[in-house]
mmCIF file of C-alpha atoms in Angstrom:
data_model
loop_
_atom_site.group_PDB
_atom_site.id
_atom_site.type_symbol
_atom_site.label_atom_id
_atom_site.label_comp_id
_atom_site.label_asym_id
_atom_site.label_seq_id
_atom_site.Cartn_x
_atom_site.Cartn_y
_atom_site.Cartn_z
ATOM 1 C CA MET A 1 -0.160 -0.109 0.319
ATOM 2 C CA ASN A 2 1.437 3.496 -1.199
ATOM 3 C CA ASN A 3 1.392 6.299 1.067
ATOM 4 C CA GLN A 4 -1.297 7.825 -0.025
ATOM 5 C CA LEU A 5 -3.704 4.910 0.870
ATOM 6 C CA LYS A 6 -2.026 4.459 4.157
ATOM 7 C CA ALA A 7 -2.618 8.730 4.651
ATOM 8 C CA LEU A 8 -6.207 7.656 3.580
ATOM 9 C CA PHE A 9 -6.474 5.079 5.708
ATOM 10 C CA SER A 10 -4.696 6.279 8.555
ATOM 11 C CA ASN A 11 -7.594 6.321 11.131
ATOM 12 C CA GLN A 12 -8.518 2.226 10.476
ATOM 13 C CA THR A 13 -6.867 -0.409 11.125
ATOM 14 C CA TYR A 14 -6.348 -3.010 8.601
ATOM 15 C CA GLN A 15 -4.296 -5.882 7.341
ATOM 16 C CA PRO A 16 -1.253 -4.575 5.660
ATOM 17 C CA ASN A 17 -1.513 -6.355 2.464
ATOM 18 C CA ASN A 18 -5.266 -6.592 2.362
ATOM 19 C CA PHE A 19 -7.299 -4.952 -0.569
ATOM 20 C CA PHE A 20 -9.017 -1.756 -0.252
ATOM 21 C CA LEU A 21 -12.758 -1.824 -0.587
ATOM 22 C CA ILE A 22 -15.321 0.771 -2.487
ATOM 23 C CA ALA A 23 -18.624 0.012 -1.348
ATOM 24 C CA GLY A 24 -22.159 1.551 -1.261
ATOM 25 C CA PRO A 25 -25.788 2.071 -3.054
ATOM 26 C CA CYS A 26 -25.498 3.340 -6.299
ATOM 27 C CA ILE A 27 -26.951 6.146 -5.427
ATOM 28 C CA THR A 28 -28.008 7.920 -2.196
ATOM 29 C CA GLU A 29 -31.919 7.188 -1.785
ATOM 30 C CA SER A 30 -32.714 7.424 1.408
ATOM 31 C CA GLU A 31 -31.012 8.704 5.051
ATOM 32 C CA ALA A 32 -31.899 5.306 5.916
ATOM 33 C CA ILE A 33 -30.589 3.807 3.382
ATOM 34 C CA VAL A 34 -26.851 4.969 3.234
ATOM 35 C CA MET A 35 -26.287 4.984 7.105
ATOM 36 C CA GLU A 36 -27.367 1.069 7.171
ATOM 37 C CA VAL A 37 -24.698 0.304 4.768
ATOM 38 C CA GLY A 38 -22.347 2.502 6.001
ATOM 39 C CA GLU A 39 -22.884 0.762 9.547
ATOM 40 C CA LYS A 40 -22.861 -2.699 7.767
ATOM 41 C CA VAL A 41 -20.410 -2.243 5.426
ATOM 42 C CA SER A 42 -17.542 -0.406 8.267
ATOM 43 C CA GLY A 43 -18.387 -2.962 10.758
ATOM 44 C CA ILE A 44 -17.447 -6.162 8.305
ATOM 45 C CA CYS A 45 -14.333 -4.495 6.500
ATOM 46 C CA LYS A 46 -13.355 -3.607 10.445
ATOM 47 C CA LYS A 47 -13.956 -7.023 11.616
ATOM 48 C CA LEU A 48 -11.686 -8.595 8.162
ATOM 49 C CA GLY A 49 -8.811 -5.669 8.164
ATOM 50 C CA ILE A 50 -10.343 -4.480 4.890
ATOM 51 C CA PRO A 51 -9.851 -0.536 4.332
ATOM 52 C CA TYR A 52 -13.390 0.676 3.323
ATOM 53 C CA ILE A 53 -14.274 4.045 1.452
ATOM 54 C CA PHE A 54 -18.006 4.169 1.304
ATOM 55 C CA LYS A 55 -19.159 5.066 -2.418
ATOM 56 C CA ALA A 56 -22.555 6.616 -3.425
ATOM 57 C CA SER A 57 -23.535 8.796 -6.163
ATOM 58 C CA TYR A 58 -25.401 12.232 -5.390
ATOM 59 C CA ARG A 59 -26.857 12.344 -8.412
ATOM 60 C CA LYS A 60 -27.140 9.977 -11.336
ATOM 61 C CA ALA A 61 -26.612 12.020 -14.747
ATOM 62 C CA ASN A 62 -26.498 9.045 -16.912
ATOM 63 C CA ARG A 63 -29.818 6.691 -16.313
ATOM 64 C CA THR A 64 -30.711 4.637 -20.147
ATOM 65 C CA SER A 65 -34.506 7.102 -19.433
ATOM 66 C CA ALA A 66 -35.472 10.413 -19.035
ATOM 67 C CA ASN A 67 -38.118 8.746 -16.693
ATOM 68 C CA SER A 68 -35.101 6.789 -14.497
ATOM 69 C CA PHE A 69 -34.993 8.591 -10.466
ATOM 70 C CA THR A 70 -31.649 10.651 -10.506
ATOM 71 C CA GLY A 71 -31.613 11.887 -6.666
ATOM 72 C CA ILE A 72 -33.297 13.542 -4.030
ATOM 73 C CA GLY A 73 -31.480 16.465 -4.717
ATOM 74 C CA ASP A 74 -27.714 17.571 -4.823
ATOM 75 C CA GLU A 75 -27.284 19.300 -1.007
ATOM 76 C CA ILE A 76 -29.365 16.318 0.119
ATOM 77 C CA ALA A 77 -27.397 13.711 -1.053
ATOM 78 C CA LEU A 78 -23.428 15.204 -0.558
ATOM 79 C CA LYS A 79 -24.459 16.244 3.427
ATOM 80 C CA LEU A 80 -25.943 12.673 3.965
ATOM 81 C CA ILE A 81 -22.794 11.172 2.392
ATOM 82 C CA ASN A 82 -20.642 13.175 4.825
ATOM 83 C CA LYS A 83 -22.442 12.181 7.862
ATOM 84 C CA VAL A 84 -22.025 8.322 6.530
ATOM 85 C CA GLY A 85 -18.230 9.012 6.984
ATOM 86 C CA LYS A 86 -18.264 11.095 9.694
ATOM 87 C CA THR A 87 -20.460 8.352 11.661
ATOM 88 C CA PHE A 88 -18.622 6.112 11.497
ATOM 89 C CA GLU A 89 -14.890 7.434 10.645
ATOM 90 C CA ILE A 90 -14.272 6.295 7.320
ATOM 91 C CA PRO A 91 -13.812 8.667 4.239
ATOM 92 C CA THR A 92 -16.012 8.446 0.664
ATOM 93 C CA THR A 93 -16.900 8.901 -2.677
ATOM 94 C CA THR A 94 -18.922 10.152 -5.370
ATOM 95 C CA ASP A 95 -18.897 10.590 -8.938
ATOM 96 C CA ILE A 96 -19.247 14.004 -10.484
ATOM 97 C CA HIS A 97 -19.919 14.604 -13.954
ATOM 98 C CA ALA A 98 -19.033 18.821 -14.763
ATOM 99 C CA ASN A 99 -16.977 20.589 -14.207
ATOM 100 C CA GLU A 100 -18.564 23.221 -11.903
ATOM 101 C CA GLU A 101 -19.739 19.664 -10.421
ATOM 102 C CA ALA A 102 -16.498 19.427 -8.815
ATOM 103 C CA ALA A 103 -15.401 21.926 -5.893
ATOM 104 C CA MET A 104 -19.041 21.297 -4.748
ATOM 105 C CA ALA A 105 -18.493 17.969 -4.093
ATOM 106 C CA ALA A 106 -15.138 18.341 -3.189
ATOM 107 C CA ALA A 107 -16.445 19.982 0.067
ATOM 108 C CA TYR A 108 -17.917 17.075 0.966
ATOM 109 C CA VAL A 109 -16.191 13.815 0.459
ATOM 110 C CA ASP A 110 -12.047 12.536 0.088
ATOM 111 C CA VAL A 111 -12.599 10.801 -3.628
ATOM 112 C CA LEU A 112 -13.483 12.080 -6.315
ATOM 113 C CA GLN A 113 -15.043 9.781 -8.789
ATOM 114 C CA ILE A 114 -15.464 10.548 -12.658
ATOM 115 C CA PRO A 115 -17.545 8.016 -14.819
ATOM 116 C CA ALA A 116 -16.166 5.577 -17.578
ATOM 117 C CA PHE A 117 -17.969 8.186 -20.476
ATOM 118 C CA LEU A 118 -16.024 10.983 -19.158
ATOM 119 C CA CYS A 119 -12.650 10.101 -18.408
ATOM 120 C CA ARG A 120 -11.111 11.699 -21.642
ATOM 121 C CA GLN A 121 -12.598 15.216 -20.750
ATOM 122 C CA THR A 122 -10.054 17.656 -20.245
ATOM 123 C CA ASP A 123 -11.349 20.243 -18.683
ATOM 124 C CA LEU A 124 -13.503 17.832 -16.104
ATOM 125 C CA LEU A 125 -10.157 16.559 -15.073
ATOM 126 C CA HIS A 126 -8.601 19.190 -14.636
ATOM 127 C CA ALA A 127 -11.174 20.801 -12.267
ATOM 128 C CA ALA A 128 -11.421 17.462 -10.107
ATOM 129 C CA ALA A 129 -7.979 17.618 -10.079
ATOM 130 C CA LYS A 130 -7.771 21.464 -8.853
ATOM 131 C CA THR A 131 -9.664 20.150 -5.832
ATOM 132 C CA GLY A 132 -6.541 18.487 -4.467
ATOM 133 C CA LYS A 133 -9.032 15.252 -3.847
ATOM 134 C CA ILE A 134 -7.834 12.048 -4.847
ATOM 135 C CA ILE A 135 -8.904 11.651 -8.437
ATOM 136 C CA ASN A 136 -10.326 7.773 -9.222
ATOM 137 C CA VAL A 137 -11.161 7.593 -12.735
ATOM 138 C CA LYS A 138 -13.256 4.842 -14.262
ATOM 139 C CA LYS A 139 -11.922 3.041 -17.739
ATOM 140 C CA GLY A 140 -14.064 4.098 -20.146
ATOM 141 C CA GLN A 141 -15.801 1.224 -21.907
ATOM 142 C CA PHE A 142 -14.187 1.673 -24.844
ATOM 143 C CA LEU A 143 -10.407 2.036 -23.929
ATOM 144 C CA ASN A 144 -7.934 -0.658 -23.637
ATOM 145 C CA GLY A 145 -5.612 -0.345 -20.295
ATOM 146 C CA PRO A 146 -2.615 1.386 -21.740
ATOM 147 C CA SER A 147 -4.694 4.393 -23.098
ATOM 148 C CA MET A 148 -5.387 5.822 -19.397
ATOM 149 C CA LYS A 149 -2.096 6.654 -18.862
ATOM 150 C CA PHE A 150 -3.315 9.698 -20.798
ATOM 151 C CA ALA A 151 -6.323 10.589 -18.483
ATOM 152 C CA VAL A 152 -3.125 10.103 -15.637
ATOM 153 C CA ASP A 153 -1.272 12.822 -17.519
ATOM 154 C CA LYS A 154 -3.661 15.502 -17.400
ATOM 155 C CA ILE A 155 -4.429 14.904 -13.406
ATOM 156 C CA VAL A 156 -0.570 14.893 -12.489
ATOM 157 C CA GLN A 157 0.078 18.237 -15.342
ATOM 158 C CA ALA A 158 -3.131 19.562 -13.359
ATOM 159 C CA GLY A 159 -1.205 19.589 -10.106
ATOM 160 C CA ASN A 160 -2.535 16.154 -8.484
ATOM 161 C CA ASP A 161 -0.368 13.108 -8.304
ATOM 162 C CA GLN A 162 -2.895 12.107 -6.000
ATOM 163 C CA VAL A 163 -4.733 10.091 -9.211
ATOM 164 C CA TRP A 164 -6.470 5.847 -9.294
ATOM 165 C CA LEU A 165 -7.792 4.196 -12.213
ATOM 166 C CA THR A 166 -11.264 2.077 -12.290
ATOM 167 C CA ASP A 167 -11.171 -1.064 -14.803
ATOM 168 C CA ARG A 168 -14.930 -2.007 -15.613
ATOM 169 C CA GLY A 169 -15.335 -3.498 -18.392
ATOM 170 C CA ASN A 170 -15.156 -3.211 -22.282
ATOM 171 C CA MET A 171 -18.313 -2.786 -24.645
ATOM 172 C CA PHE A 172 -18.780 -6.319 -26.070
ATOM 173 C CA GLY A 173 -21.698 -6.182 -29.014
ATOM 174 C CA TYR A 174 -24.140 -3.650 -28.203
ATOM 175 C CA GLN A 175 -25.618 -4.855 -25.007
ATOM 176 C CA ASP A 176 -22.913 -6.336 -22.507
ATOM 177 C CA LEU A 177 -19.674 -6.244 -20.919
ATOM 178 C CA VAL A 178 -16.542 -8.083 -20.846
ATOM 179 C CA VAL A 179 -13.661 -7.972 -18.519
ATOM 180 C CA ASP A 180 -9.788 -8.161 -19.806
ATOM 181 C CA TYR A 181 -7.487 -8.714 -16.613
ATOM 182 C CA ARG A 182 -4.814 -7.922 -18.715
ATOM 183 C CA ASN A 183 -6.011 -4.103 -18.420
ATOM 184 C CA ILE A 184 -5.346 -4.422 -14.471
ATOM 185 C CA THR A 185 -1.680 -5.538 -14.860
ATOM 186 C CA TRP A 186 -1.123 -3.032 -17.578
ATOM 187 C CA MET A 187 -2.874 0.007 -15.531
ATOM 188 C CA LYS A 188 -0.776 -1.177 -12.724
ATOM 189 C CA SER A 189 2.525 -0.061 -14.754
ATOM 190 C CA ILE A 190 1.097 3.279 -14.777
ATOM 191 C CA GLY A 191 1.784 3.717 -11.515
ATOM 192 C CA VAL A 192 -1.098 4.370 -10.005
ATOM 193 C CA PRO A 193 -3.890 1.972 -7.346
ATOM 194 C CA VAL A 194 -5.835 -0.168 -9.555
ATOM 195 C CA ILE A 195 -9.299 -1.072 -9.026
ATOM 196 C CA MET A 196 -12.061 -3.410 -10.035
ATOM 197 C CA ASP A 197 -15.299 -2.509 -10.780
ATOM 198 C CA CYS A 198 -16.714 -5.487 -9.554
ATOM 199 C CA THR A 199 -20.431 -4.871 -10.273
ATOM 200 C CA HIS A 200 -20.521 -2.230 -12.874
ATOM 201 C CA SER A 201 -18.450 -4.885 -15.314
ATOM 202 C CA LEU A 202 -21.461 -7.280 -15.171
ATOM 203 C CA GLN A 203 -24.064 -4.290 -16.459
ATOM 204 C CA GLN A 204 -26.384 -4.982 -19.439
ATOM 205 C CA PRO A 205 -26.746 -2.040 -20.706
ATOM 206 C CA ASN A 206 -29.351 0.055 -22.787
ATOM 207 C CA GLN A 207 -32.059 -2.880 -22.497
ATOM 208 C CA VAL A 208 -35.458 -1.893 -24.783
ATOM 209 C CA GLY A 209 -37.496 -2.176 -21.983
ATOM 210 C CA GLY A 210 -35.206 1.479 -20.488
ATOM 211 C CA VAL A 211 -33.894 -0.517 -17.443
ATOM 212 C CA THR A 212 -29.932 -1.937 -16.855
ATOM 213 C CA GLY A 213 -29.835 -5.540 -16.523
ATOM 214 C CA GLY A 214 -27.054 -7.112 -15.053
ATOM 215 C CA ASN A 215 -25.286 -10.714 -13.974
ATOM 216 C CA PRO A 216 -24.947 -10.117 -9.872
ATOM 217 C CA GLU A 217 -24.390 -13.464 -9.890
ATOM 218 C CA LEU A 218 -21.306 -13.472 -11.307
ATOM 219 C CA ILE A 219 -20.165 -10.568 -8.937
ATOM 220 C CA GLU A 220 -17.522 -13.524 -6.934
ATOM 221 C CA THR A 221 -16.042 -14.198 -10.037
ATOM 222 C CA ILE A 222 -15.353 -11.477 -10.754
ATOM 223 C CA ALA A 223 -14.049 -10.270 -7.571
ATOM 224 C CA LYS A 224 -11.639 -13.532 -7.469
ATOM 225 C CA ALA A 225 -9.924 -12.901 -10.811
ATOM 226 C CA ALA A 226 -8.976 -8.975 -9.960
ATOM 227 C CA ILE A 227 -7.592 -10.080 -6.785
ATOM 228 C CA ALA A 228 -5.341 -13.037 -8.174
ATOM 229 C CA THR A 229 -4.438 -10.496 -10.695
ATOM 230 C CA GLY A 230 -3.398 -8.292 -8.522
ATOM 231 C CA ALA A 231 -5.931 -6.128 -8.228
ATOM 232 C CA ASP A 232 -5.210 -2.939 -5.531
ATOM 233 C CA GLY A 233 -8.765 -2.265 -4.894
ATOM 234 C CA LEU A 234 -12.472 -3.576 -5.533
ATOM 235 C CA PHE A 235 -15.812 -1.168 -5.848
ATOM 236 C CA ILE A 236 -19.081 -2.940 -4.964
ATOM 237 C CA GLU A 237 -22.064 -1.516 -5.211
ATOM 238 C CA THR A 238 -24.677 -2.978 -2.628
ATOM 239 C CA HIS A 239 -27.744 -2.952 -1.194
ATOM 240 C CA PRO A 240 -30.524 -4.552 1.019
ATOM 241 C CA ASN A 241 -32.682 -5.182 -0.948
ATOM 242 C CA PRO A 242 -31.309 -4.342 -4.619
ATOM 243 C CA ALA A 243 -34.920 -5.441 -6.311
ATOM 244 C CA VAL A 244 -36.282 -2.186 -5.196
ATOM 245 C CA ALA A 245 -33.150 0.089 -5.631
ATOM 246 C CA LYS A 246 -33.591 2.642 -7.579
ATOM 247 C CA SER A 247 -31.020 2.489 -9.708
ATOM 248 C CA ASP A 248 -28.706 -0.244 -10.882
ATOM 249 C CA GLY A 249 -30.517 -2.526 -9.073
ATOM 250 C CA ALA A 250 -29.984 -5.423 -11.657
ATOM 251 C CA ASN A 251 -26.305 -5.766 -10.970
ATOM 252 C CA MET A 252 -26.157 -4.822 -7.540
ATOM 253 C CA LEU A 253 -24.431 -7.153 -4.469
ATOM 254 C CA GLN A 254 -27.270 -7.886 -1.755
ATOM 255 C CA LEU A 255 -25.911 -6.747 1.311
ATOM 256 C CA ASP A 256 -25.895 -10.135 3.316
ATOM 257 C CA LEU A 257 -24.023 -11.269 0.676
ATOM 258 C CA LEU A 258 -21.613 -9.060 1.528
ATOM 259 C CA GLU A 259 -19.347 -10.868 4.155
ATOM 260 C CA PRO A 260 -19.097 -14.118 3.052
ATOM 261 C CA LEU A 261 -17.654 -12.758 -0.167
ATOM 262 C CA LEU A 262 -15.308 -10.765 1.630
ATOM 263 C CA GLU A 263 -14.019 -13.624 3.561
ATOM 264 C CA LYS A 264 -13.168 -15.977 0.801
ATOM 265 C CA LEU A 265 -11.885 -12.329 -1.229
ATOM 266 C CA VAL A 266 -9.358 -12.141 2.404
ATOM 267 C CA ARG A 267 -8.363 -15.964 2.064
ATOM 268 C CA LEU A 268 -6.858 -15.190 -2.074
ATOM 269 C CA ARG A 269 -5.890 -11.801 -1.465
ATOM 270 C CA ALA A 270 -2.658 -13.688 1.426
ATOM 271 C CA ALA A 271 -2.578 -16.609 -0.765
ATOM 272 C CA VAL A 272 -1.527 -14.444 -3.918
ATOM 273 C CA VAL A 273 0.442 -11.819 -2.031
#
């Protein structure tokens, strides 16, 4: 774990060679949901010695249908994400979609996430960099790992060397994604922490019904392979009841399935490190 990660997790007790976890619901649906997930996941991670970052989007700007749920209000949601972080003494992250959102979100969270579709947007990367926060850039579904060097360069040249990269699969045909694990090795060679998004990589986007599909039964497969190939961290969206989640329910992990999965992954990590 590099010094950047050590500083972020300085108030957490964890196994030094463990992967770190970014996890939470897709979107801030309500105070009850984010607090339940934050409490449950932080407790599991403390027990297993996993450094943990709480994740929730304050708003969803990229939805299949114009009628899809997009949020409860930016400031309300950001304050709830911040409350989770303060209550459970954990770092937090959320995604931003436009230049002017960078400074707004940075006032509430520790890590800014750049969505995959926006990873080439130079002005957005520069705006995020100027906040001084850690910037986690998701690899576009249309890019390979080595090309993400240019996203990293844009942020570093803007004066911020705190950059992470996250793989979330590549488009395969029109309505499916596949994960090429060579990308983990290639992105690690850039010299930044690399994360595997175990849930969005199982999406089946642009379904004709206007709701994105998914294959959550394969989350364990994606996560195991990522640990085996050297990922520094895992990204897992989780919800107490994905069937009623207001966003990405089709590919989220049910909350009560998270602990047994993480137990397996901790054992696997110990075997391959």
